[in-house]
mmCIF file of C-alpha atoms in Angstrom:
data_model
loop_
_atom_site.group_PDB
_atom_site.id
_atom_site.type_symbol
_atom_site.label_atom_id
_atom_site.label_comp_id
_atom_site.label_asym_id
_atom_site.label_seq_id
_atom_site.Cartn_x
_atom_site.Cartn_y
_atom_site.Cartn_z
ATOM 1 C CA UNK A 8 0.000 0.000 0.000
ATOM 2 C CA UNK A 9 1.340 3.416 -0.915
ATOM 3 C CA UNK A 10 1.987 6.139 1.604
ATOM 4 C CA UNK A 11 -0.993 8.327 2.471
ATOM 5 C CA UNK A 12 -0.061 11.982 2.108
ATOM 6 C CA UNK A 13 -1.858 14.587 4.196
ATOM 7 C CA UNK A 14 -2.048 18.316 3.606
ATOM 8 C CA UNK A 15 -3.702 21.100 5.577
ATOM 9 C CA UNK A 16 -5.900 23.200 3.309
ATOM 10 C CA UNK A 17 -7.319 25.923 5.597
ATOM 11 C CA UNK A 18 -10.566 27.721 4.913
ATOM 12 C CA UNK A 19 -10.547 30.451 2.285
ATOM 13 C CA UNK A 20 -12.974 33.078 1.012
ATOM 14 C CA UNK A 21 -14.146 34.458 -2.296
ATOM 15 C CA UNK A 22 -12.860 38.031 -2.267
ATOM 16 C CA UNK A 23 -15.729 39.135 -4.498
ATOM 17 C CA UNK A 24 -18.171 38.229 -1.713
ATOM 18 C CA UNK A 25 -16.206 38.706 1.500
ATOM 19 C CA UNK A 26 -15.040 42.278 1.142
ATOM 20 C CA UNK A 27 -15.680 45.714 2.691
ATOM 21 C CA UNK A 28 -19.151 46.995 1.804
ATOM 22 C CA UNK A 29 -18.860 50.593 3.003
ATOM 23 C CA UNK A 30 -20.225 52.103 6.208
ATOM 24 C CA UNK A 31 -20.095 50.273 9.534
ATOM 25 C CA UNK A 32 -23.222 51.214 11.524
ATOM 26 C CA UNK A 33 -22.753 48.387 14.051
ATOM 27 C CA UNK A 34 -20.120 48.683 16.753
ATOM 28 C CA UNK A 35 -19.770 45.065 17.905
ATOM 29 C CA UNK A 36 -21.371 42.107 16.156
ATOM 30 C CA UNK A 37 -21.320 38.470 17.235
ATOM 31 C CA UNK A 38 -22.884 35.808 15.000
ATOM 32 C CA UNK A 39 -23.078 32.026 14.812
ATOM 33 C CA UNK A 40 -24.017 29.169 17.096
ATOM 34 C CA UNK A 41 -23.330 29.107 20.814
ATOM 35 C CA UNK A 42 -23.550 25.474 21.867
ATOM 36 C CA UNK A 43 -21.106 23.619 24.111
ATOM 37 C CA UNK A 44 -18.413 23.440 21.445
ATOM 38 C CA UNK A 45 -17.901 27.214 21.758
ATOM 39 C CA UNK A 46 -17.309 28.000 25.464
ATOM 40 C CA UNK A 47 -15.332 31.174 24.762
ATOM 41 C CA UNK A 48 -18.049 32.422 22.439
ATOM 42 C CA UNK A 49 -20.574 31.774 25.191
ATOM 43 C CA UNK A 50 -18.449 33.850 27.589
ATOM 44 C CA UNK A 51 -18.290 36.628 25.014
ATOM 45 C CA UNK A 52 -22.064 36.597 24.638
ATOM 46 C CA UNK A 53 -22.555 36.727 28.392
ATOM 47 C CA UNK A 54 -20.281 39.762 28.610
ATOM 48 C CA UNK A 55 -21.821 41.568 25.632
ATOM 49 C CA UNK A 56 -25.521 40.714 25.774
ATOM 50 C CA UNK A 57 -26.620 43.763 27.776
ATOM 51 C CA UNK A 58 -24.212 46.283 26.303
ATOM 52 C CA UNK A 59 -25.842 48.995 24.139
ATOM 53 C CA UNK A 60 -23.045 48.817 21.572
ATOM 54 C CA UNK A 61 -23.408 45.082 20.856
ATOM 55 C CA UNK A 62 -25.530 43.154 18.347
ATOM 56 C CA UNK A 63 -25.811 39.396 18.844
ATOM 57 C CA UNK A 64 -27.335 37.217 16.114
ATOM 58 C CA UNK A 65 -27.336 33.525 16.998
ATOM 59 C CA UNK A 66 -28.530 30.465 15.129
ATOM 60 C CA UNK A 67 -29.948 28.420 17.976
ATOM 61 C CA UNK A 68 -31.180 24.823 17.512
ATOM 62 C CA UNK A 69 -34.933 24.330 17.272
ATOM 63 C CA UNK A 70 -36.906 21.943 19.488
ATOM 64 C CA UNK A 71 -35.717 18.990 17.454
ATOM 65 C CA UNK A 72 -32.084 20.008 17.868
ATOM 66 C CA UNK A 73 -31.708 21.097 14.250
ATOM 67 C CA UNK A 74 -29.757 24.296 13.610
ATOM 68 C CA UNK A 75 -31.453 26.655 11.110
ATOM 69 C CA UNK A 76 -30.125 26.975 7.583
ATOM 70 C CA UNK A 77 -27.207 29.330 7.043
ATOM 71 C CA UNK A 78 -27.889 32.582 5.206
ATOM 72 C CA UNK A 79 -26.596 33.187 1.704
ATOM 73 C CA UNK A 80 -22.921 34.074 1.852
ATOM 74 C CA UNK A 81 -23.455 37.474 0.239
ATOM 75 C CA UNK A 82 -25.975 38.476 2.913
ATOM 76 C CA UNK A 83 -23.746 37.126 5.658
ATOM 77 C CA UNK A 84 -20.690 38.975 4.307
ATOM 78 C CA UNK A 85 -22.584 42.268 4.199
ATOM 79 C CA UNK A 86 -23.673 41.718 7.788
ATOM 80 C CA UNK A 87 -20.093 41.144 8.963
ATOM 81 C CA UNK A 88 -18.894 44.159 6.990
ATOM 82 C CA UNK A 89 -21.464 46.361 8.734
ATOM 83 C CA UNK A 90 -19.633 45.949 12.073
ATOM 84 C CA UNK A 91 -16.476 47.533 13.388
ATOM 85 C CA UNK A 92 -15.628 44.524 15.600
ATOM 86 C CA UNK A 93 -16.601 40.851 15.461
ATOM 87 C CA UNK A 94 -15.374 38.496 18.243
ATOM 88 C CA UNK A 95 -15.235 34.726 17.756
ATOM 89 C CA UNK A 96 -13.229 31.714 18.954
ATOM 90 C CA UNK A 97 -11.455 28.502 17.939
ATOM 91 C CA UNK A 98 -13.982 26.167 19.662
ATOM 92 C CA UNK A 99 -13.121 23.321 22.040
ATOM 93 C CA UNK A 100 -11.343 21.609 19.148
ATOM 94 C CA UNK A 101 -8.842 24.434 18.704
ATOM 95 C CA UNK A 102 -9.533 24.941 14.995
ATOM 96 C CA UNK A 103 -8.928 27.787 12.588
ATOM 97 C CA UNK A 104 -12.607 28.163 11.785
ATOM 98 C CA UNK A 105 -14.058 29.830 8.683
ATOM 99 C CA UNK A 106 -14.821 33.035 10.582
ATOM 100 C CA UNK A 107 -11.097 33.732 10.899
ATOM 101 C CA UNK A 108 -11.046 34.309 7.146
ATOM 102 C CA UNK A 109 -14.506 35.823 6.771
ATOM 103 C CA UNK A 110 -14.245 38.562 9.403
ATOM 104 C CA UNK A 111 -10.914 40.183 8.374
ATOM 105 C CA UNK A 112 -11.881 39.836 4.696
ATOM 106 C CA UNK A 113 -14.713 42.288 5.400
ATOM 107 C CA UNK A 114 -12.275 44.774 6.991
ATOM 108 C CA UNK A 115 -13.812 44.086 10.398
ATOM 109 C CA UNK A 116 -11.635 43.734 13.490
ATOM 110 C CA UNK A 117 -11.285 40.112 14.606
ATOM 111 C CA UNK A 118 -11.017 39.367 18.333
ATOM 112 C CA UNK A 119 -10.300 35.736 19.161
ATOM 113 C CA UNK A 120 -8.352 33.351 21.341
ATOM 114 C CA UNK A 121 -4.970 32.473 19.878
ATOM 115 C CA UNK A 122 -3.586 29.089 18.815
ATOM 116 C CA UNK A 123 -0.390 28.041 17.057
ATOM 117 C CA UNK A 124 -2.224 27.232 13.824
ATOM 118 C CA UNK A 125 -3.162 30.911 13.531
ATOM 119 C CA UNK A 126 0.499 31.868 13.678
ATOM 120 C CA UNK A 127 1.265 29.314 10.967
ATOM 121 C CA UNK A 128 -1.062 31.090 8.521
ATOM 122 C CA UNK A 129 -0.034 34.645 9.320
ATOM 123 C CA UNK A 130 -2.115 35.900 12.242
ATOM 124 C CA UNK A 131 -0.148 38.157 14.602
ATOM 125 C CA UNK A 132 -1.776 39.428 17.840
ATOM 126 C CA UNK A 133 -2.016 43.210 17.925
ATOM 127 C CA UNK A 134 -1.059 43.512 14.256
ATOM 128 C CA UNK A 135 -3.855 41.922 12.205
ATOM 129 C CA UNK A 136 -6.214 40.696 14.943
ATOM 130 C CA UNK A 137 -6.692 41.153 18.688
ATOM 131 C CA UNK A 138 -6.117 38.339 21.159
ATOM 132 C CA UNK A 139 -9.039 37.509 23.458
ATOM 133 C CA UNK A 140 -8.409 37.841 27.185
ATOM 134 C CA UNK A 141 -11.212 36.635 29.431
ATOM 135 C CA UNK A 142 -10.412 38.886 32.365
ATOM 136 C CA UNK A 143 -10.563 42.137 30.399
ATOM 137 C CA UNK A 144 -12.533 41.263 27.285
ATOM 138 C CA UNK A 145 -14.920 44.215 27.603
ATOM 139 C CA UNK A 146 -12.049 46.613 28.257
ATOM 140 C CA UNK A 147 -10.389 45.453 25.033
ATOM 141 C CA UNK A 148 -13.619 45.834 23.047
ATOM 142 C CA UNK A 149 -14.291 49.320 24.410
ATOM 143 C CA UNK A 150 -10.694 50.411 23.861
ATOM 144 C CA UNK A 151 -10.876 49.603 20.153
ATOM 145 C CA UNK A 152 -14.291 51.203 19.822
ATOM 146 C CA UNK A 153 -12.820 54.450 21.110
ATOM 147 C CA UNK A 154 -9.557 54.311 19.153
ATOM 148 C CA UNK A 155 -10.700 54.387 15.558
ATOM 149 C CA UNK A 156 -7.309 54.856 13.917
ATOM 150 C CA UNK A 157 -5.695 51.918 15.710
ATOM 151 C CA UNK A 158 -8.712 49.675 15.108
ATOM 152 C CA UNK A 159 -8.866 50.546 11.428
ATOM 153 C CA UNK A 160 -5.148 49.929 10.957
ATOM 154 C CA UNK A 161 -5.339 46.444 12.524
ATOM 155 C CA UNK A 162 -8.497 45.666 10.563
ATOM 156 C CA UNK A 163 -6.796 46.678 7.331
ATOM 157 C CA UNK A 164 -3.790 44.486 8.133
ATOM 158 C CA UNK A 165 -6.207 41.590 8.596
ATOM 159 C CA UNK A 166 -7.823 42.371 5.257
ATOM 160 C CA UNK A 167 -4.435 42.338 3.528
ATOM 161 C CA UNK A 168 -3.541 39.000 5.127
ATOM 162 C CA UNK A 169 -6.677 37.359 3.757
ATOM 163 C CA UNK A 170 -6.337 38.962 0.319
ATOM 164 C CA UNK A 171 -2.690 37.875 0.062
ATOM 165 C CA UNK A 172 -2.843 34.347 1.486
ATOM 166 C CA UNK A 173 -6.368 33.061 2.046
ATOM 167 C CA UNK A 174 -8.612 33.637 -0.943
ATOM 168 C CA UNK A 175 -10.134 30.718 -2.826
ATOM 169 C CA UNK A 176 -7.884 31.387 -5.827
ATOM 170 C CA UNK A 177 -4.771 31.254 -3.654
ATOM 171 C CA UNK A 178 -5.936 28.011 -2.046
ATOM 172 C CA UNK A 179 -6.602 26.395 -5.421
ATOM 173 C CA UNK A 180 -3.122 27.336 -6.643
ATOM 174 C CA UNK A 181 -1.649 25.710 -3.539
ATOM 175 C CA UNK A 182 -3.757 22.622 -4.108
ATOM 176 C CA UNK A 183 -2.834 22.244 -7.769
ATOM 177 C CA UNK A 184 0.850 22.729 -6.935
ATOM 178 C CA UNK A 185 0.630 20.029 -4.291
ATOM 179 C CA UNK A 186 -0.876 17.610 -6.788
ATOM 180 C CA UNK A 187 1.946 18.357 -9.207
ATOM 181 C CA UNK A 188 4.592 17.922 -6.488
ATOM 182 C CA UNK A 189 3.179 14.595 -5.282
ATOM 183 C CA UNK A 190 1.971 12.972 -8.474
ATOM 184 C CA UNK A 191 3.664 14.940 -11.265
ATOM 185 C CA UNK A 192 0.244 15.706 -12.744
ATOM 186 C CA UNK A 193 0.512 18.936 -14.695
ATOM 187 C CA UNK A 194 -3.120 19.019 -15.781
ATOM 188 C CA UNK A 195 -4.943 16.189 -14.011
ATOM 189 C CA UNK A 196 -8.410 15.101 -15.046
ATOM 190 C CA UNK A 197 -10.475 15.430 -11.903
ATOM 191 C CA UNK A 198 -13.835 14.010 -10.878
ATOM 192 C CA UNK A 199 -15.304 16.335 -8.248
ATOM 193 C CA UNK A 200 -18.132 14.801 -6.205
ATOM 194 C CA UNK A 201 -20.004 17.022 -3.801
ATOM 195 C CA UNK A 202 -23.288 17.275 -1.965
ATOM 196 C CA UNK A 203 -25.398 20.422 -2.267
ATOM 197 C CA UNK A 204 -25.989 21.751 1.212
ATOM 198 C CA UNK A 205 -26.868 25.108 2.711
ATOM 199 C CA UNK A 206 -24.190 24.988 5.399
ATOM 200 C CA UNK A 207 -21.933 28.015 5.273
ATOM 201 C CA UNK A 208 -18.737 25.994 4.947
ATOM 202 C CA UNK A 209 -20.357 23.905 2.197
ATOM 203 C CA UNK A 210 -21.128 27.117 0.320
ATOM 204 C CA UNK A 211 -17.438 28.022 0.530
ATOM 205 C CA UNK A 212 -16.653 24.610 -0.903
ATOM 206 C CA UNK A 213 -18.702 25.468 -3.996
ATOM 207 C CA UNK A 214 -16.436 28.441 -4.718
ATOM 208 C CA UNK A 215 -13.412 26.190 -4.371
ATOM 209 C CA UNK A 216 -14.933 23.918 -7.020
ATOM 210 C CA UNK A 217 -15.480 26.759 -9.461
ATOM 211 C CA UNK A 218 -11.985 28.169 -8.967
ATOM 212 C CA UNK A 219 -10.516 24.715 -9.508
ATOM 213 C CA UNK A 220 -12.594 24.325 -12.659
ATOM 214 C CA UNK A 221 -10.995 27.425 -14.112
ATOM 215 C CA UNK A 222 -7.505 26.072 -13.344
ATOM 216 C CA UNK A 223 -7.579 22.446 -14.507
ATOM 217 C CA UNK A 224 -9.739 19.977 -16.416
ATOM 218 C CA UNK A 225 -12.382 19.101 -13.834
ATOM 219 C CA UNK A 226 -15.833 17.541 -14.074
ATOM 220 C CA UNK A 227 -18.169 18.440 -11.213
ATOM 221 C CA UNK A 228 -20.949 16.072 -10.217
ATOM 222 C CA UNK A 229 -23.337 17.238 -7.491
ATOM 223 C CA UNK A 230 -25.600 15.072 -5.378
ATOM 224 C CA UNK A 231 -28.476 16.740 -3.555
ATOM 225 C CA UNK A 232 -28.856 15.398 -0.024
ATOM 226 C CA UNK A 233 -27.421 16.221 3.378
ATOM 227 C CA UNK A 234 -24.390 15.051 5.296
ATOM 228 C CA UNK A 235 -26.381 12.801 7.631
ATOM 229 C CA UNK A 236 -27.936 10.904 4.747
ATOM 230 C CA UNK A 237 -24.563 10.574 3.077
ATOM 231 C CA UNK A 238 -23.075 9.023 6.172
ATOM 232 C CA UNK A 239 -25.925 6.567 6.737
ATOM 233 C CA UNK A 240 -26.964 5.742 3.190
ATOM 234 C CA UNK A 241 -23.798 6.188 1.160
ATOM 235 C CA UNK A 242 -24.388 3.170 -1.074
ATOM 236 C CA UNK A 243 -27.870 4.405 -1.969
ATOM 237 C CA UNK A 244 -26.426 7.772 -2.935
ATOM 238 C CA UNK A 245 -23.827 6.120 -5.127
ATOM 239 C CA UNK A 246 -26.519 4.086 -6.872
ATOM 240 C CA UNK A 247 -28.581 7.203 -7.560
ATOM 241 C CA UNK A 248 -31.421 6.549 -5.122
ATOM 242 C CA UNK A 249 -31.104 10.032 -3.608
ATOM 243 C CA UNK A 250 -30.066 11.689 -6.824
ATOM 244 C CA UNK A 251 -31.190 11.514 -10.472
ATOM 245 C CA UNK A 252 -27.638 10.651 -11.560
ATOM 246 C CA UNK A 253 -25.311 7.813 -10.745
ATOM 247 C CA UNK A 254 -21.696 8.518 -9.911
ATOM 248 C CA UNK A 255 -19.472 7.662 -12.893
ATOM 249 C CA UNK A 256 -17.572 4.409 -12.413
ATOM 250 C CA UNK A 257 -14.682 4.953 -14.731
ATOM 251 C CA UNK A 258 -10.933 5.189 -14.920
ATOM 252 C CA UNK A 259 -11.087 8.245 -17.167
ATOM 253 C CA UNK A 260 -9.985 10.485 -14.278
ATOM 254 C CA UNK A 261 -6.612 10.928 -12.622
ATOM 255 C CA UNK A 262 -8.006 12.166 -9.335
ATOM 256 C CA UNK A 263 -11.189 12.110 -7.317
ATOM 257 C CA UNK A 264 -12.033 15.021 -5.019
ATOM 258 C CA UNK A 265 -14.924 14.891 -2.611
ATOM 259 C CA UNK A 266 -16.186 16.589 0.509
ATOM 260 C CA UNK A 267 -16.470 14.893 3.877
ATOM 261 C CA UNK A 268 -19.814 13.169 3.381
ATOM 262 C CA UNK A 269 -18.730 11.076 0.387
ATOM 263 C CA UNK A 270 -15.490 10.128 2.110
ATOM 264 C CA UNK A 271 -17.383 7.679 4.309
ATOM 265 C CA UNK A 272 -18.689 5.667 1.353
ATOM 266 C CA UNK A 273 -15.874 3.102 1.486
ATOM 267 C CA UNK A 274 -17.164 0.268 -0.714
ATOM 268 C CA UNK A 275 -18.385 2.587 -3.430
ATOM 269 C CA UNK A 276 -14.933 4.056 -3.948
ATOM 270 C CA UNK A 277 -13.574 0.753 -5.145
ATOM 271 C CA UNK A 278 -16.169 0.768 -7.925
ATOM 272 C CA UNK A 279 -15.138 4.198 -9.190
ATOM 273 C CA UNK A 280 -11.671 2.745 -9.958
ATOM 274 C CA UNK A 281 -9.678 5.944 -10.185
ATOM 275 C CA UNK A 282 -5.889 5.529 -10.143
ATOM 276 C CA UNK A 283 -5.543 8.236 -7.509
ATOM 277 C CA UNK A 284 -7.977 9.292 -4.811
ATOM 278 C CA UNK A 285 -7.949 12.729 -3.241
ATOM 279 C CA UNK A 286 -10.317 13.535 -0.427
ATOM 280 C CA UNK A 287 -11.229 16.942 0.927
ATOM 281 C CA UNK A 288 -11.888 15.743 4.441
ATOM 282 C CA UNK A 289 -12.875 17.641 7.574
ATOM 283 C CA UNK A 290 -11.612 15.068 10.082
ATOM 284 C CA UNK A 291 -13.240 16.875 12.979
ATOM 285 C CA UNK A 292 -16.320 14.831 13.868
ATOM 286 C CA UNK A 293 -14.690 11.451 14.231
ATOM 287 C CA UNK A 294 -11.342 10.008 15.199
ATOM 288 C CA UNK A 295 -8.812 11.427 12.702
ATOM 289 C CA UNK A 296 -6.569 8.344 12.806
ATOM 290 C CA UNK A 297 -9.448 5.926 12.265
ATOM 291 C CA UNK A 298 -10.803 8.044 9.435
ATOM 292 C CA UNK A 299 -7.415 8.227 7.739
ATOM 293 C CA UNK A 300 -7.049 4.445 7.981
ATOM 294 C CA UNK A 301 -10.444 3.928 6.383
ATOM 295 C CA UNK A 302 -9.728 6.429 3.616
ATOM 296 C CA UNK A 303 -6.468 4.657 2.863
ATOM 297 C CA UNK A 304 -8.250 1.295 2.628
ATOM 298 C CA UNK A 305 -10.188 2.327 -0.438
ATOM 299 C CA UNK A 306 -7.133 3.584 -2.261
ATOM 300 C CA UNK A 307 -6.744 7.290 -1.566
ATOM 301 C CA UNK A 308 -3.164 8.525 -1.747
ATOM 302 C CA UNK A 309 -3.829 12.063 -0.526
ATOM 303 C CA UNK A 310 -6.017 13.678 2.110
ATOM 304 C CA UNK A 311 -6.490 17.452 2.218
ATOM 305 C CA UNK A 312 -8.290 18.639 5.323
ATOM 306 C CA UNK A 313 -9.748 22.002 6.302
ATOM 307 C CA UNK A 314 -9.442 21.628 10.072
ATOM 308 C CA UNK A 315 -5.949 20.919 11.338
ATOM 309 C CA UNK A 316 -5.774 18.187 13.975
#
């Protein structure tokens, strides 16, 4: 069995959507979910919820435990851009989450806890974002609300970081270069399998597809279902039961790229019979080592993951 290569492919944004949109009528904005996976975010909400300068917009689970659908990215980007400051956090998993790219891309000041992975991709406390400190969180927020010039300079530095290193086009160039380095494939034929979902990170994934399509010869096949169905009924999806189209079972492609949901369809991958398998894999809701072992079993040589573990 060949060696399984792994490569961190952090989140990225489409700069035509996540960008400054003009005036910033909101002082402090906090958005997202606030369940147990985000204890720091919960502390931030507790500190901010009664402050006149704060706006908190949460997506809370309904009675059945289902979290409401994400907004369209363009609407969400305009909302972020309307604020001077947007705090967030890395979650209990210690991940560079999508908000770390989205917030600075809108020229909004990011306040967050700090992990090594942030340093690895260019985040510097006090230069292009502000480090969260529990004991004086409100003092930090109010300081940067009062000091416009300093806040705007740090926000701009964050914007430049994202524009230079973390747009979708940059990420695709990195990805294509990695394929060339590993497999010597100058213009690989790629089968891109993905599931249409409304999740915000899934919407980002769509932009990655389109940018890749403009770079190399890639065929994109979409399957309309959700991640839960993909995990439980993968074989039915492959056969077309949950989609009008079957997945091509051919060796006409050099590489296969898929999002996390299709990565769990182990037996079906053997039927696709591609000489190389590449998985875009999240690796954050199951044991990373076990998942990597399973991915390797059905012939993948390369795993690119969005959340570093």
